[in-house]
PDB file of C-alpha atoms in Angstrom:
ATOM      1  CA  MET A 267     -28.974 -15.820 -34.762  1.00  0.00           C
ATOM      2  CA  HIS A 268     -27.445 -15.115 -31.069  1.00  0.00           C
ATOM      3  CA  PRO A 269     -25.440 -17.365 -29.219  1.00  0.00           C
ATOM      4  CA  PRO A 270     -27.068 -19.054 -26.080  1.00  0.00           C
ATOM      5  CA  LEU A 271     -26.926 -17.204 -22.986  1.00  0.00           C
ATOM      6  CA  SER A 272     -24.542 -19.523 -21.406  1.00  0.00           C
ATOM      7  CA  ASP A 273     -21.578 -18.464 -24.098  1.00  0.00           C
ATOM      8  CA  TRP A 274     -22.587 -14.714 -22.605  1.00  0.00           C
ATOM      9  CA  ALA A 275     -22.203 -15.520 -19.306  1.00  0.00           C
ATOM     10  CA  THR A 276     -18.745 -17.586 -19.851  1.00  0.00           C
ATOM     11  CA  TYR A 277     -17.669 -14.832 -21.888  1.00  0.00           C
ATOM     12  CA  GLY A 278     -18.589 -12.339 -19.127  1.00  0.00           C
ATOM     13  CA  ARG A 279     -16.786 -14.628 -16.657  1.00  0.00           C
ATOM     14  CA  LYS A 280     -13.653 -14.905 -18.553  1.00  0.00           C
ATOM     15  CA  ARG A 281     -13.674 -11.152 -19.327  1.00  0.00           C
ATOM     16  CA  ARG A 282     -13.797 -10.169 -15.815  1.00  0.00           C
ATOM     17  CA  ARG A 283     -11.036 -13.098 -14.734  1.00  0.00           C
ATOM     18  CA  GLU A 284      -8.725 -11.170 -17.622  1.00  0.00           C
ATOM     19  CA  ALA A 285      -9.523  -8.032 -16.056  1.00  0.00           C
ATOM     20  CA  GLN A 286      -8.808  -9.413 -12.742  1.00  0.00           C
ATOM     21  CA  ASP A 287      -5.744 -10.917 -13.480  1.00  0.00           C
ATOM     22  CA  ALA A 288      -4.287  -7.718 -15.309  1.00  0.00           C
ATOM     23  CA  GLU A 289      -5.332  -6.004 -11.820  1.00  0.00           C
ATOM     24  CA  ARG A 290      -3.086  -8.248  -9.818  1.00  0.00           C
ATOM     25  CA  SER A 291      -0.043  -7.806 -12.102  1.00  0.00           C
ATOM     26  CA  ALA A 292      -0.279  -4.242 -11.845  1.00  0.00           C
ATOM     27  CA  LYS A 293      -0.510  -4.212  -8.137  1.00  0.00           C
ATOM     28  CA  VAL A 294       2.394  -6.263  -8.192  1.00  0.00           C
ATOM     29  CA  ALA A 295       4.112  -3.983 -10.734  1.00  0.00           C
ATOM     30  CA  ASP A 296       3.542  -1.004  -8.667  1.00  0.00           C
ATOM     31  CA  ILE A 297       4.939  -3.007  -5.644  1.00  0.00           C
ATOM     32  CA  VAL A 298       8.078  -3.630  -7.611  1.00  0.00           C
ATOM     33  CA  CYS A 299       8.713  -0.457  -9.330  1.00  0.00           C
ATOM     34  CA  ASP A 300       8.205   1.588  -5.930  1.00  0.00           C
ATOM     35  CA  VAL A 301      11.547   3.629  -5.297  1.00  0.00           C
ATOM     36  CA  SER A 302      11.359   2.852  -1.463  1.00  0.00           C
ATOM     37  CA  LYS A 303      13.338  -0.423  -1.590  1.00  0.00           C
ATOM     38  CA  ASP A 304      13.128  -1.134   2.108  1.00  0.00           C
ATOM     39  CA  GLU A 305       9.741  -1.570   2.206  1.00  0.00           C
ATOM     40  CA  THR A 306       9.212  -3.010  -1.321  1.00  0.00           C
ATOM     41  CA  VAL A 307       9.878  -6.556  -0.143  1.00  0.00           C
ATOM     42  CA  LYS A 308       7.637  -6.320   2.901  1.00  0.00           C
ATOM     43  CA  ARG A 309       4.823  -5.037   0.745  1.00  0.00           C
ATOM     44  CA  LEU A 310       5.091  -8.032  -1.507  1.00  0.00           C
ATOM     45  CA  LEU A 311       4.998 -10.503   1.352  1.00  0.00           C
ATOM     46  CA  THR A 312       2.291  -8.626   2.736  1.00  0.00           C
ATOM     47  CA  PHE A 313       0.420  -9.053  -0.950  1.00  0.00           C
ATOM     48  CA  LYS A 314       1.236 -12.532  -0.711  1.00  0.00           C
ATOM     49  CA  SER A 315       0.189 -13.337   2.209  1.00  0.00           C
ATOM     50  CA  ASN A 316      -3.171 -11.361   1.751  1.00  0.00           C
ATOM     51  CA  ALA A 317      -3.833 -13.587  -1.104  1.00  0.00           C
ATOM     52  CA  SER A 318      -3.228 -16.670   0.005  1.00  0.00           C
ATOM     53  CA  LEU A 319      -5.514 -16.175   2.805  1.00  0.00           C
ATOM     54  CA  VAL A 320      -8.023 -15.913  -0.251  1.00  0.00           C
ATOM     55  CA  LEU A 321      -6.797 -18.856  -1.294  1.00  0.00           C
ATOM     56  CA  SER A 322      -7.520 -20.751   1.773  1.00  0.00           C
ATOM     57  CA  PHE A 323     -10.948 -20.386   2.121  1.00  0.00           C
ATOM     58  CA  PRO A 324     -12.635 -22.995   0.156  1.00  0.00           C
ATOM     59  CA  ALA A 325     -13.836 -22.541  -3.233  1.00  0.00           C
ATOM     60  CA  SER A 326     -17.020 -23.871  -4.896  1.00  0.00           C
ATOM     61  CA  SER A 327     -15.034 -25.841  -6.821  1.00  0.00           C
ATOM     62  CA  SER A 328     -11.216 -27.471  -7.211  1.00  0.00           C
ATOM     63  CA  SER A 329     -10.939 -25.927 -10.541  1.00  0.00           C
ATOM     64  CA  LEU A 330     -11.596 -22.201  -9.416  1.00  0.00           C
ATOM     65  CA  THR A 331      -8.712 -22.916  -6.747  1.00  0.00           C
ATOM     66  CA  GLN A 332      -6.649 -23.703  -9.148  1.00  0.00           C
ATOM     67  CA  ASP A 333      -7.511 -21.072 -11.485  1.00  0.00           C
ATOM     68  CA  LEU A 334      -6.922 -18.646  -8.608  1.00  0.00           C
ATOM     69  CA  ARG A 335      -3.315 -20.152  -7.643  1.00  0.00           C
ATOM     70  CA  TYR A 336      -2.037 -20.108 -11.561  1.00  0.00           C
ATOM     71  CA  ALA A 337      -3.300 -15.899 -11.709  1.00  0.00           C
ATOM     72  CA  LEU A 338      -1.680 -15.525  -8.628  1.00  0.00           C
ATOM     73  CA  HIS A 339       1.464 -16.994  -9.722  1.00  0.00           C
ATOM     74  CA  ASN A 340       1.205 -15.132 -13.022  1.00  0.00           C
ATOM     75  CA  ALA A 341       0.983 -11.736 -11.578  1.00  0.00           C
ATOM     76  CA  PHE A 342       3.876 -12.363  -9.579  1.00  0.00           C
ATOM     77  CA  SER A 343       5.691 -13.138 -12.592  1.00  0.00           C
ATOM     78  CA  ASN A 344       4.296 -10.754 -14.828  1.00  0.00           C
ATOM     79  CA  GLY A 345       5.065  -7.789 -12.048  1.00  0.00           C
ATOM     80  CA  PHE A 346       8.656  -9.016 -11.762  1.00  0.00           C
ATOM     81  CA  GLN A 347       9.105  -8.755 -15.266  1.00  0.00           C
ATOM     82  CA  LYS A 348       8.831  -5.132 -15.053  1.00  0.00           C
ATOM     83  CA  ARG A 349      12.107  -4.584 -13.507  1.00  0.00           C
ATOM     84  CA  HIS A 350      14.070  -7.619 -14.407  1.00  0.00           C
ATOM     85  CA  ASN A 351      16.664  -8.045 -11.937  1.00  0.00           C
ATOM     86  CA  LYS A 352      16.006  -5.390  -9.511  1.00  0.00           C
ATOM     87  CA  PRO A 353      12.914  -7.544  -7.757  1.00  0.00           C
ATOM     88  CA  THR A 354      15.549 -10.409  -6.662  1.00  0.00           C
ATOM     89  CA  GLU A 355      17.950  -7.973  -5.582  1.00  0.00           C
ATOM     90  CA  MET A 356      15.376  -6.375  -3.079  1.00  0.00           C
ATOM     91  CA  ILE A 357      14.824  -9.889  -1.995  1.00  0.00           C
ATOM     92  CA  ALA A 358      18.465 -10.683  -1.712  1.00  0.00           C
ATOM     93  CA  HIS A 359      19.097  -7.392   0.564  1.00  0.00           C
ATOM     94  CA  HIS A 360      16.043  -8.210   2.301  1.00  0.00           C
ATOM     95  CA  ILE A 361      17.027 -11.619   3.540  1.00  0.00           C
ATOM     96  CA  ASP A 362      20.906 -10.504   4.030  1.00  0.00           C
ATOM     97  CA  LYS A 363      19.395  -7.825   6.463  1.00  0.00           C
ATOM     98  CA  LEU A 364      17.611 -10.583   8.237  1.00  0.00           C
ATOM     99  CA  LEU A 365      20.203 -12.861   8.362  1.00  0.00           C
ATOM    100  CA  ARG A 366      22.445  -9.909   9.887  1.00  0.00           C
ATOM    101  CA  LYS A 367      19.779  -8.923  12.309  1.00  0.00           C
ATOM    102  CA  GLY A 368      19.471 -12.023  13.511  1.00  0.00           C
ATOM    103  CA  GLN A 369      16.704 -13.872  15.114  1.00  0.00           C
ATOM    104  CA  GLY A 370      17.141 -11.742  18.492  1.00  0.00           C
ATOM    105  CA  SER A 371      14.117 -12.464  20.489  1.00  0.00           C
ATOM    106  CA  SER A 372      11.890 -14.142  17.988  1.00  0.00           C
ATOM    107  CA  SER A 373      11.962 -17.986  18.203  1.00  0.00           C
ATOM    108  CA  ASP A 374      13.421 -20.308  15.771  1.00  0.00           C
ATOM    109  CA  GLU A 375       9.864 -21.227  13.900  1.00  0.00           C
ATOM    110  CA  VAL A 376       9.119 -17.332  13.512  1.00  0.00           C
ATOM    111  CA  PHE A 377      12.811 -16.453  12.180  1.00  0.00           C
ATOM    112  CA  ASN A 378      12.190 -19.557   9.576  1.00  0.00           C
ATOM    113  CA  GLU A 379       8.953 -18.254   8.608  1.00  0.00           C
ATOM    114  CA  GLN A 380      10.413 -14.886   7.483  1.00  0.00           C
ATOM    115  CA  LEU A 381      13.157 -16.414   5.809  1.00  0.00           C
ATOM    116  CA  ASP A 382      10.919 -19.021   3.862  1.00  0.00           C
ATOM    117  CA  ALA A 383       8.089 -16.782   2.862  1.00  0.00           C
ATOM    118  CA  ALA A 384      11.086 -13.966   1.173  1.00  0.00           C
ATOM    119  CA  LEU A 385      12.720 -17.082  -0.511  1.00  0.00           C
ATOM    120  CA  HIS A 386       9.593 -17.929  -1.909  1.00  0.00           C
ATOM    121  CA  PHE A 387       9.848 -15.343  -4.397  1.00  0.00           C
ATOM    122  CA  LEU A 388      13.093 -16.838  -5.577  1.00  0.00           C
TER     123      LEU A 388
END
């Protein structure tokens, strides 16, 4: 006897979510393993802001939103594990460049947002 159709649908959703989680982790790992370190942190920040934008849209349930938050966190954790200390060094280098350059003509608020975004990874 076959399981009910709802079990198959649940299984399909679970497999699809696992595939999407693996895809996100692979994307972060791809960014982290890129050799052009000046662009790496900028690409990570762009990916993070795009993912956060997706999370800002209302979801059908709060558990779905929480699942997406966990998936994003796991993607960054798994991606950073691909190169152990290197992502931390690149983020520190990016923050150092921001501090040395100073805020220039940008406002305090914009400069602090840039620093906060980079510090979020640490």
